[in-house]
XYZ file of C-alpha atoms in Angstrom:
553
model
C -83.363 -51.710 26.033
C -86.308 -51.555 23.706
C -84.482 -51.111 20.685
C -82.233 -54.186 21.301
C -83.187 -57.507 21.355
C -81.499 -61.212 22.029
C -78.125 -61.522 23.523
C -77.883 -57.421 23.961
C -80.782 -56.773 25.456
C -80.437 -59.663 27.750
C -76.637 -57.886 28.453
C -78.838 -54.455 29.121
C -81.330 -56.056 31.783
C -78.938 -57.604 33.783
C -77.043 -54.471 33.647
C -79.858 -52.549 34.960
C -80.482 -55.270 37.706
C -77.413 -55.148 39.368
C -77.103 -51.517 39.333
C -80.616 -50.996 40.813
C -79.481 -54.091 43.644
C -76.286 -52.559 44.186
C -76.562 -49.044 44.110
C -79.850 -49.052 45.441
C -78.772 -51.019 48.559
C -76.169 -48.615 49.025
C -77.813 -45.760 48.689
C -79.451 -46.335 52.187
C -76.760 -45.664 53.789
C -77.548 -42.128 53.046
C -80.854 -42.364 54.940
C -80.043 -41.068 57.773
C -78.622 -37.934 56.178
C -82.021 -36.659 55.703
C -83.278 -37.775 59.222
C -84.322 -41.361 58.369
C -83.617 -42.852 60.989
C -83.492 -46.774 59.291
C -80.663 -48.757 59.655
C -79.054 -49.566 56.538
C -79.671 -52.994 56.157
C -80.077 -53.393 52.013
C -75.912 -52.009 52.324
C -75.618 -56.245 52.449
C -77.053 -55.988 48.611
C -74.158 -54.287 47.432
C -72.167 -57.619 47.007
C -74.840 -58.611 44.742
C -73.723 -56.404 42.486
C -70.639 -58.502 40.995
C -72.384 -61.512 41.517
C -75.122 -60.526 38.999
C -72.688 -58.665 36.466
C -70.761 -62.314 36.829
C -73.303 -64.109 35.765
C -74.273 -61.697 32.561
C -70.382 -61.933 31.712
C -70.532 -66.058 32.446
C -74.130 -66.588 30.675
C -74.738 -63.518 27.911
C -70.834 -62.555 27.407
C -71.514 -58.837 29.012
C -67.516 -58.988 28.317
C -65.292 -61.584 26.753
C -63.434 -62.088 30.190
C -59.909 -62.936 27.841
C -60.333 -59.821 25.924
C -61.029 -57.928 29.300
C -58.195 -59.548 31.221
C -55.700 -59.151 27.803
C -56.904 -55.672 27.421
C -56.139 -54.864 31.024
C -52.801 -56.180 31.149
C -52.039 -54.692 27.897
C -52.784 -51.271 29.755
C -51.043 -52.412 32.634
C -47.736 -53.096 30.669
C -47.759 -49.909 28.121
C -48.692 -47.482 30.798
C -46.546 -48.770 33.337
C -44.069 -47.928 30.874
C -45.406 -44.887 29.857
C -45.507 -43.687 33.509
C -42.445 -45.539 35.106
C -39.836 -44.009 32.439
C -40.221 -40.285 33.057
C -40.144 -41.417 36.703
C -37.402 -43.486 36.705
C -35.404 -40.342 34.009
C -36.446 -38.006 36.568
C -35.381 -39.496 39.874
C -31.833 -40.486 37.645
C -31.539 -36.891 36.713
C -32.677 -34.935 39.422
C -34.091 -32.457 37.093
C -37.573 -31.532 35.434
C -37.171 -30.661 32.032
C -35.647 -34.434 30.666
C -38.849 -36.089 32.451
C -41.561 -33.915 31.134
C -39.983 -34.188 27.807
C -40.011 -38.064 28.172
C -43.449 -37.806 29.556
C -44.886 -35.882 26.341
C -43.205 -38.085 24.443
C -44.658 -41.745 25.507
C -47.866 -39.797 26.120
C -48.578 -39.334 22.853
C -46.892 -42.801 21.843
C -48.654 -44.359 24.587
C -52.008 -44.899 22.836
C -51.025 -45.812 19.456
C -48.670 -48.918 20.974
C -51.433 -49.461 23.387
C -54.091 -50.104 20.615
C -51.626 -52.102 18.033
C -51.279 -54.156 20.741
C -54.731 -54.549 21.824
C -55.643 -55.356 17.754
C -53.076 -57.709 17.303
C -53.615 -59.499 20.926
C -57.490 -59.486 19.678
C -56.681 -60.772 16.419
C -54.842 -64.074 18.134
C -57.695 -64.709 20.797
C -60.789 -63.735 18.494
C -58.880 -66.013 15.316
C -61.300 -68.656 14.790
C -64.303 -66.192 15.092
C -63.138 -63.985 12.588
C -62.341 -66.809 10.623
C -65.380 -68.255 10.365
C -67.209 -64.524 10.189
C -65.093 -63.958 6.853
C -66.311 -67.153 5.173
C -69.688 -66.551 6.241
C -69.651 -63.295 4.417
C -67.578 -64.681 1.640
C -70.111 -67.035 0.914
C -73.013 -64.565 1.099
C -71.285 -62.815 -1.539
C -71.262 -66.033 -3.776
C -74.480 -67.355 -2.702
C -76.460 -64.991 -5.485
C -74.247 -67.392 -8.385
C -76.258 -70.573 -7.146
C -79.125 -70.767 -9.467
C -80.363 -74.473 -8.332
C -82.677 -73.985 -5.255
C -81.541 -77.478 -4.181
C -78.262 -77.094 -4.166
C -78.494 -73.453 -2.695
C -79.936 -74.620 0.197
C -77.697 -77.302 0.889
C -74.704 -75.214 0.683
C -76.395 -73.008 3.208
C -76.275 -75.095 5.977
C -73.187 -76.609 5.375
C -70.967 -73.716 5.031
C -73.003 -72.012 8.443
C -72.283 -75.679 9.884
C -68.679 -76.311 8.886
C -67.424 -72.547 9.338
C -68.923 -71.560 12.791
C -68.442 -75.262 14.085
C -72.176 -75.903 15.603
C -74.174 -79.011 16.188
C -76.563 -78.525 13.393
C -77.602 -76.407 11.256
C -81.061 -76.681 9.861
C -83.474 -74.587 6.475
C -87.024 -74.045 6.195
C -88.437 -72.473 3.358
C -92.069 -71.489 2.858
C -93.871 -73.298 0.595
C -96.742 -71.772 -0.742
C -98.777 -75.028 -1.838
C -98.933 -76.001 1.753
C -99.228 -72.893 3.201
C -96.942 -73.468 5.590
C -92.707 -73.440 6.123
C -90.935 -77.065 4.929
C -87.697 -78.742 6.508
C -85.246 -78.089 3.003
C -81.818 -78.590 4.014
C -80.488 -80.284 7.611
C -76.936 -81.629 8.218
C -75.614 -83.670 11.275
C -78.837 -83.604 13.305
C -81.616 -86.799 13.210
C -83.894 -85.506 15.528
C -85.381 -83.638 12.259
C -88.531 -85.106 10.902
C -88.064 -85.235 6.912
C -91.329 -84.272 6.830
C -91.453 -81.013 9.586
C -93.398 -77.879 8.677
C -95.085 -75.042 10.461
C -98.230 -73.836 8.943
C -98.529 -69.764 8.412
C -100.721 -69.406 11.399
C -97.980 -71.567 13.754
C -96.786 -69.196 17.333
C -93.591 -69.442 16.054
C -94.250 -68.630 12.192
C -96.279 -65.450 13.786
C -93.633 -64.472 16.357
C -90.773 -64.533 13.765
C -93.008 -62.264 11.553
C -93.469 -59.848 14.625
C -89.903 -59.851 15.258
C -88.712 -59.462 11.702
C -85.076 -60.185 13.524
C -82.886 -62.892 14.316
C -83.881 -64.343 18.040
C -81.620 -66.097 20.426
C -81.852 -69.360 22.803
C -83.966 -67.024 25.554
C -87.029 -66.001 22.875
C -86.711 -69.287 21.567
C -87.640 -71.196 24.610
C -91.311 -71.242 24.469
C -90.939 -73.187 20.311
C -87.707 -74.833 21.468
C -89.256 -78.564 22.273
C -91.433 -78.033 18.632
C -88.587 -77.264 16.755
C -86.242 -79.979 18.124
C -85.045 -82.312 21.106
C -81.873 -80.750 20.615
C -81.006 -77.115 21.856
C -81.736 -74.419 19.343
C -79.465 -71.486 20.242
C -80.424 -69.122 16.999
C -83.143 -68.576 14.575
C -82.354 -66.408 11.476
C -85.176 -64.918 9.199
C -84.850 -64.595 5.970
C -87.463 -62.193 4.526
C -88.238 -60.535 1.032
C -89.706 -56.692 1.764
C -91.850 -58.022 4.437
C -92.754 -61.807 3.593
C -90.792 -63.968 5.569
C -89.534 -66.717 2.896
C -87.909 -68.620 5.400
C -85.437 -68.915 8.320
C -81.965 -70.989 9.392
C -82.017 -73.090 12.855
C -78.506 -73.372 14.352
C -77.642 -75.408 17.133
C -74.977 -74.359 20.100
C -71.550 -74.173 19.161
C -69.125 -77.276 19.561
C -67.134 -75.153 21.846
C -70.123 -73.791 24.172
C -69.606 -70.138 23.659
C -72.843 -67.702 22.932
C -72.843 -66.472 19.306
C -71.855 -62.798 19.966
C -72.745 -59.261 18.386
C -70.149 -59.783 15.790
C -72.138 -63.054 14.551
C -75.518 -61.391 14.855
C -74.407 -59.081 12.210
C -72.599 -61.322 9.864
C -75.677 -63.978 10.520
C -78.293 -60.775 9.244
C -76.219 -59.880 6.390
C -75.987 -63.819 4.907
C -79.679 -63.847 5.606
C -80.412 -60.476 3.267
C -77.510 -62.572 1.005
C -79.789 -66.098 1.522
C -83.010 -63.724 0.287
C -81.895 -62.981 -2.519
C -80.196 -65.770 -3.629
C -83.464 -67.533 -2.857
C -85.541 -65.233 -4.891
C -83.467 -65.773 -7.756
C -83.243 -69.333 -7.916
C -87.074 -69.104 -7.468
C -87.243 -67.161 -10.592
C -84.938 -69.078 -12.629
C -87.766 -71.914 -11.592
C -90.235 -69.976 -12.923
C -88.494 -68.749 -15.685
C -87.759 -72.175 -16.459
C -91.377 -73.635 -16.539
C -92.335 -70.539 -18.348
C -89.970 -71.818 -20.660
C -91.609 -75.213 -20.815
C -95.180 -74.074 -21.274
C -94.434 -71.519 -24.023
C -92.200 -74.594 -26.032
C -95.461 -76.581 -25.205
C -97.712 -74.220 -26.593
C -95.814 -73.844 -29.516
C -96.017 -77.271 -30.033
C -99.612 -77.400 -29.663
C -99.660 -74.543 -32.400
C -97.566 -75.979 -34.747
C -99.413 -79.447 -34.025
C -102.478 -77.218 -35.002
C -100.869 -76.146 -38.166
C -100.142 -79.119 -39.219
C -103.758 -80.577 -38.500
C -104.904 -78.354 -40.937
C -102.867 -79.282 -43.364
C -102.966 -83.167 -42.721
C -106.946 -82.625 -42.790
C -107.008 -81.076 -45.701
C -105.595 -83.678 -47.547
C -107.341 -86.608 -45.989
C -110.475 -84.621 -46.799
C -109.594 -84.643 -50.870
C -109.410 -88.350 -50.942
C -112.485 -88.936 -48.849
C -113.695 -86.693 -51.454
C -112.685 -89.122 -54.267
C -114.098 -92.042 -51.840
C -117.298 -90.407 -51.661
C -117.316 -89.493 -55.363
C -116.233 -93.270 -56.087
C -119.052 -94.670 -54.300
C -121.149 -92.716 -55.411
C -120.503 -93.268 -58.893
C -120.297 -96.774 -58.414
C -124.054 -96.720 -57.376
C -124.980 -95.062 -60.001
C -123.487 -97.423 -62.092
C -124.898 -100.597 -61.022
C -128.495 -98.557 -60.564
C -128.699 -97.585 -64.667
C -126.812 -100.929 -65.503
C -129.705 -102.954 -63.604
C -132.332 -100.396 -64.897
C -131.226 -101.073 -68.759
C -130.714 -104.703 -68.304
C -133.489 -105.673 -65.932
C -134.235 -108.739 -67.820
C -130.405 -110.388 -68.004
C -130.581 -109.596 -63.829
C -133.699 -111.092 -63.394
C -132.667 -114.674 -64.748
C -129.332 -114.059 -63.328
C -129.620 -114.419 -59.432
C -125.877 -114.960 -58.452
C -125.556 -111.757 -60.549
C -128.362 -109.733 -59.029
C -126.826 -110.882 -55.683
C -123.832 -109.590 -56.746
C -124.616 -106.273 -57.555
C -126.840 -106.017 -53.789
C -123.695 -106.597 -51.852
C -121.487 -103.825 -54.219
C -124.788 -101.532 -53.910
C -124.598 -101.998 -49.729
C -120.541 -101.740 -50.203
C -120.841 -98.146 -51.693
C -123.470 -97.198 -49.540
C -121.269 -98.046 -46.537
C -118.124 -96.727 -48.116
C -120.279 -93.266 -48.257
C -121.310 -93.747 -44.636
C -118.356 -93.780 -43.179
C -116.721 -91.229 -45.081
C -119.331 -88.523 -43.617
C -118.379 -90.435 -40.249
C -114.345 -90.202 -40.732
C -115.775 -86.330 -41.929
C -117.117 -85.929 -38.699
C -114.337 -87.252 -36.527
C -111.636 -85.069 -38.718
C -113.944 -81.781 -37.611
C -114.146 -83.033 -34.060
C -110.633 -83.086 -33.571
C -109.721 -79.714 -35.479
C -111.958 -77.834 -33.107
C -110.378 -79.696 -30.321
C -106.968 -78.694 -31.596
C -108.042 -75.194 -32.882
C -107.480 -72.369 -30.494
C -108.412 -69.203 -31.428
C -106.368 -66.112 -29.897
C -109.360 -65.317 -27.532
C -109.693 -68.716 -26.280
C -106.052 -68.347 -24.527
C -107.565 -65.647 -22.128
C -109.462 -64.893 -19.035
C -113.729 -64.990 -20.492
C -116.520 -65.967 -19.376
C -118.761 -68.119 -21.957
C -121.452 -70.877 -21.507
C -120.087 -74.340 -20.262
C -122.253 -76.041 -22.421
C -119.997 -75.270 -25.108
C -117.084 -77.017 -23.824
C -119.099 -79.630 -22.805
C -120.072 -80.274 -26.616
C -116.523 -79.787 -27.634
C -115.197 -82.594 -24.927
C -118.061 -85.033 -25.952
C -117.240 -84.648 -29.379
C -114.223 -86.272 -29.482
C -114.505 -88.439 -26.522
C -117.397 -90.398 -28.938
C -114.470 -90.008 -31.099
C -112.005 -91.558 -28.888
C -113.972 -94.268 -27.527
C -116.028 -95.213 -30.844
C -119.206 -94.551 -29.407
C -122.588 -92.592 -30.690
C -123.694 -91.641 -27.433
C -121.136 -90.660 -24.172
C -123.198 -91.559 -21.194
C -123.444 -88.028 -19.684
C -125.962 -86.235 -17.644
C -125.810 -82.480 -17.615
C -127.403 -80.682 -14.719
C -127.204 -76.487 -14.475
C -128.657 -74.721 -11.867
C -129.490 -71.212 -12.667
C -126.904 -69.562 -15.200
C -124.746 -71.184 -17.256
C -121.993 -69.274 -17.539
C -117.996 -69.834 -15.649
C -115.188 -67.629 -16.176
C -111.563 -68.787 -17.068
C -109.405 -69.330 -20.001
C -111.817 -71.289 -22.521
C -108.925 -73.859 -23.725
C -107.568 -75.181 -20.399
C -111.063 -75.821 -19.043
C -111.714 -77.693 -22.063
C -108.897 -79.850 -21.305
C -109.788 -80.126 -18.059
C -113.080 -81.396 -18.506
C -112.022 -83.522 -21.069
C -109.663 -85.445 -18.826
C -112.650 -85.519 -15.827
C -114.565 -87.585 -18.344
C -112.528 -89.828 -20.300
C -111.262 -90.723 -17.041
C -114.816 -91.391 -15.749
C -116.146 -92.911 -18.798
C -112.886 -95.458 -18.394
C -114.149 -96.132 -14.799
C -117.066 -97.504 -15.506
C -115.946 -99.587 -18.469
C -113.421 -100.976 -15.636
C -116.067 -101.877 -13.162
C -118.566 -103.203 -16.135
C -115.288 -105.364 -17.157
C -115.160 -106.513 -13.524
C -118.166 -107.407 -13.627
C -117.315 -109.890 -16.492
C -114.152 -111.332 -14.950
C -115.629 -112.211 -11.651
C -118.574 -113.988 -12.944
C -120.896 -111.391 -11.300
C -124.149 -110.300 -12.685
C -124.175 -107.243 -13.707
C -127.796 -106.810 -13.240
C -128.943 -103.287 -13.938
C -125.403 -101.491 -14.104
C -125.431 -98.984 -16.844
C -122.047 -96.568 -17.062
C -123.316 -93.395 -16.039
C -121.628 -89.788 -15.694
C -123.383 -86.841 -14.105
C -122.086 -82.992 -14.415
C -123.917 -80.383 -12.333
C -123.213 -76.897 -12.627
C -124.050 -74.384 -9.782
C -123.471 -70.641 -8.976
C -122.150 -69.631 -5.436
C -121.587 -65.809 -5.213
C -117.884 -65.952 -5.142
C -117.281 -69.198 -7.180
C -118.803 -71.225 -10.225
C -119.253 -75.009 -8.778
C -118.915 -77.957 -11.244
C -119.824 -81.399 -9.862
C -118.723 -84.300 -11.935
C -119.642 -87.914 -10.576
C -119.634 -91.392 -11.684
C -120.481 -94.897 -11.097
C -117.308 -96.538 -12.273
C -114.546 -98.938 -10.396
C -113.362 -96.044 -7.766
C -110.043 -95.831 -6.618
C -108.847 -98.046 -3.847
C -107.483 -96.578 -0.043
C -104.057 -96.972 -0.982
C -104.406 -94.916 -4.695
C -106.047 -91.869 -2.847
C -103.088 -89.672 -2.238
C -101.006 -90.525 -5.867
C -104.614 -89.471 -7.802
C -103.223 -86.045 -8.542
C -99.457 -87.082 -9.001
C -97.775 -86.802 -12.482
C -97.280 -90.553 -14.014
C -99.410 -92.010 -11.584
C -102.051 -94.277 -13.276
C -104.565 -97.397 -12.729
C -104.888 -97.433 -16.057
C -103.688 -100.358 -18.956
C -105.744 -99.196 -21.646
C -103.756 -98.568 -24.965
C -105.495 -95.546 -25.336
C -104.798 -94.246 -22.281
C -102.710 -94.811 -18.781
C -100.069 -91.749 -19.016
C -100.628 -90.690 -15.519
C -100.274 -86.847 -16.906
C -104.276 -85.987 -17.305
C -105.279 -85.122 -13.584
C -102.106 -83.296 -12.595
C -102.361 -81.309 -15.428
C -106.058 -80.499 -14.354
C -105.053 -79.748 -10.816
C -102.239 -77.336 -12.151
C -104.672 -75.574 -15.028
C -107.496 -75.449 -11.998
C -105.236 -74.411 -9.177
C -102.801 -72.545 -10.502
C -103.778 -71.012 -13.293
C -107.089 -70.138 -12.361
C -106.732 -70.051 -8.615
C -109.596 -72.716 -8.105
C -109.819 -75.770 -6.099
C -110.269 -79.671 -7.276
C -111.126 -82.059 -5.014
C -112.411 -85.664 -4.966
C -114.236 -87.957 -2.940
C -114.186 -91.765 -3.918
C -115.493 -95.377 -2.926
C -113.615 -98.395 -4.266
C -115.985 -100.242 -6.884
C -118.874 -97.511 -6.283
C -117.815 -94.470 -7.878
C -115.961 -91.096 -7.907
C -117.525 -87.755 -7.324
C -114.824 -84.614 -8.445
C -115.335 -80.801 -7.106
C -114.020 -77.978 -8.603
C -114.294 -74.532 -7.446
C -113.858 -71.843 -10.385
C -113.572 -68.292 -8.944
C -115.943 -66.016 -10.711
C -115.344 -63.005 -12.437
């Protein structure tokens, strides 16, 4: 009784009730025996003793009543013959020998008819049963070939929903984001919120967990009205070792009989079948974006590569601008210096060779400045080996790096930052993905308060003393580096709050920007590659303030 549980053990109590009823009401009878004198009146319990082993045949199948009653007359019929021949030989024959030799005979035939009958009598009643039993393993077999999750999960439920005939058939899969166990896969039942989880800490999340077994209609009782305003007759676990990955709701079969022993055991091994068909398409998933960043990275490199080489030649004919210029200045300098005079009574001339004096002298200006931009970028692109791994180095120096080409980017001299650090200075994580990080934090602030300066402008408002400003504070917790990044730009509105961290979301129309990639790429490179947190808090047309929570070393 402690071993079992569900249907069987329910089979077991009942068992032991009407025993203890029955017998134990009949036992006083034997009271007086030992000079009790008590009159037996618990001998009335004793017809309580079908009555209770009725109901656990009617309500937990203690016995399939048509096998019992085909088994029986089975008996009946082979041993009647069995029996009734060497009676019927013997009273013919009047002798002893013929009989007994009739009698050892059947005797031993007796059984082996007695049990082909009973399999092949069990075989028509128990049909559909068996039926749908050797599809369900069938399909557990095939299940491990399915390497889209999607599609795995659909095919779950509608082979357990089609084959065993049920009402519905529901999937929930954990879903580690969430922390907590998603609807997947339903078919035929709209009682199902799209949207229905349980978190990790949930009664029925726990009890599963405890139970580490499939649980029937009884132990579901206390989740039943949570899980659905239908009647859930069976939940099946799926675990992985001992993390439950998630578990199969089935409604009460179409024809109203209890799923029996039989389908317990078919039901466990699809669900060690579901596991690892689960795990594998979970892998492929993996696997797959694995794929994706390495042909990324690659990209990146090659990108890199090419940088250099692009770089290198831009940086020859700069050279030949700058030597150009240079020599043109020199040119007009000793020309003017040998011919002072001719200049002098020349003013259209003199005037002349001002504005191709200024021209070089710009020409050579923004050389160093295209100089400077072509660096910027190449230490933005450049990645050294040790900037791919797990350090821990100042953030000031990303925060150089990021400015750097953002002043690029936005063809300014001066990004309007404020950096604030409060006691050390150093975070831990992968140098090159918090650079990115960053860098998308502030271009996207810096382009909020450009937006809210320009709407300013097209509403005719004063902007009286609005000045775009950008404030990064840095602070040390003991379990987690703390970077504070806040601005005064246009916000984002009520509606916008929950797409901020979407991919190809974006408020954006700039030319430069508005690809809707930058802050779900820094929610993945915070969250899951460094196991951090970002967070935001915003006001429409006051600002945006983002959190993120670095674990240290």
């Amino acid at each position: 009784f402690r071993k079992e549980v569900g249907i069987r053990k329910n089979q077991i109590k009942y068992f032991f009730l009407a025993t203890i009823v029955g017998y134990g009401g009949g036992a006083t009878c034997f009271l007086p025996v030992f000079g009790i004198d008590i009159y037996p009146y618990l001998n009335f319990t004793v017809p309580l003793y079908p009555l209770i082993m009725a109901y656990a045949i009617v309500k937990y199948q203690l016995m399939d009543i048509k096998v019992a009653v085909t088994r029986a007359g089975i008996f009946l019929i082979v041993y009647t013959f069995v029996l009734g021949v060497p009676f019927w030989v013997g009273y013919r024959t009047q002798t002893w020998f013929i009989p007994t030799f009739f009698m050892f005979v059947l005797a031993t035939v007796g059984p082996l008819i007695y049990r082909f009958l009973q399999k092949k009598a069990e075989n028509v009643l128990l049909a559909q049963q068996k039926h749908y039993q050797k599809i369900l393993l069938q399909s557990a077999k095939g299940m491990v070939k399915e390497h889209d999750l999607g599609k795995l999960l659909k095919l779950i439920v509608y082979v357990v929903k089609r084959a065993v005939k049920i009402e519905f058939a529901a999937l929930f899969l954990e879903d580690k984001e969430k922390k907590a166990y998603t609807l997947r896969a339903v078919r035929d039942h709209q009682s199902f919120s799209k949207n229905l989880s349980y978190a990790h800490n949930h009664e029925l999340i726990k009890f599963l967990k405890r139970k580490k077994t499939i649980i029937d209609y009884e132990e579901i009782n206390p989740f039943v009205r949570e899980v659905s305003d239908r009647a859930v007759h069976l939940i099946v676990p799926t675990f992985s070792d001992d993390r439950l990955v998630g578990f199969l709701v089935l409604g009460e079969k179409e024809n109203r009989t209890l799923y029996t022993e039989d389908d317990i055991n078919v039901f466990n091994i699809l669900s060690h079948q579901a596991a690892l068909a689960i795990e594998s398409c979970l892998f492929f998933e993996e696997f797959k974006k694995a794929q994706e960043k390495i042909f990324l990275a690659e990209k990146l490199a090659s990108i890199g590569g090419m940088a250099d080489g692009v770089a290198h030649q831009i940086k020859n004919r700069l050279n030949h601008f700058s030597i150009a210029s240079g020599e043109m200045q020199y040119e007009i300098r000793d020309y003017i210096k040998a011919n002072s005079a001719v200049v002098k009574k020349n003013p259209p001339l003199k005037k002349t060779f001002n504005y191709l004096s200024e021209l070089a002298e710009s020409l050579v200006i923004n050389v160093k400045r295209t100089d400077g931009i072509i660096k910027g970028i190449l230490n933005y692109a450049r990645t050294t080996e040790k900037d791919t791994f797990f350090s821990q180095f100042a953030l000031q120096e990303i925060i150089d790096l990021a400015l750097e080409l953002l002043r690029v980017k936005h063809e300014i001299a001066e990004f309007p930052l404020a950096v604030e650090i409060k006691g050390d200075d150093t975070i831990y994580g992968v140098k090159a993905q918090l650079l990115e990080a960053l860098y998308n934090i502030l271009d996207n602030g810096y382009e909020a308060t450009l937006e809210r300066l320009n709407d300013f402008k097209i509403s005719g408002e004063d902007k009286g003393d609005f000045t775009p400003k950008i404030i990064l504070t840095l602070s040390q917790q003991a379990s987690a580096s703390v970077i504070e990044i806040s601005d005064n730009g246009m916000g984002v509105k009520e509606e916008d709050k929950q797409k901020i961290f979407a991919p190809f979301f974006t408020t954006k129309s700039s030319y430069k920007s508005g690809t809707g990639i930058g802050m779900y790429v820094v929610k993945r490179l915070i969250e899951e590659n460094h196991k951090g947190k970002v967070t935001f808090k915003t006001k429409y047309k006051e600002g945006t303030k983002f959190h993120i929570r670095l674990p240290r070393k």
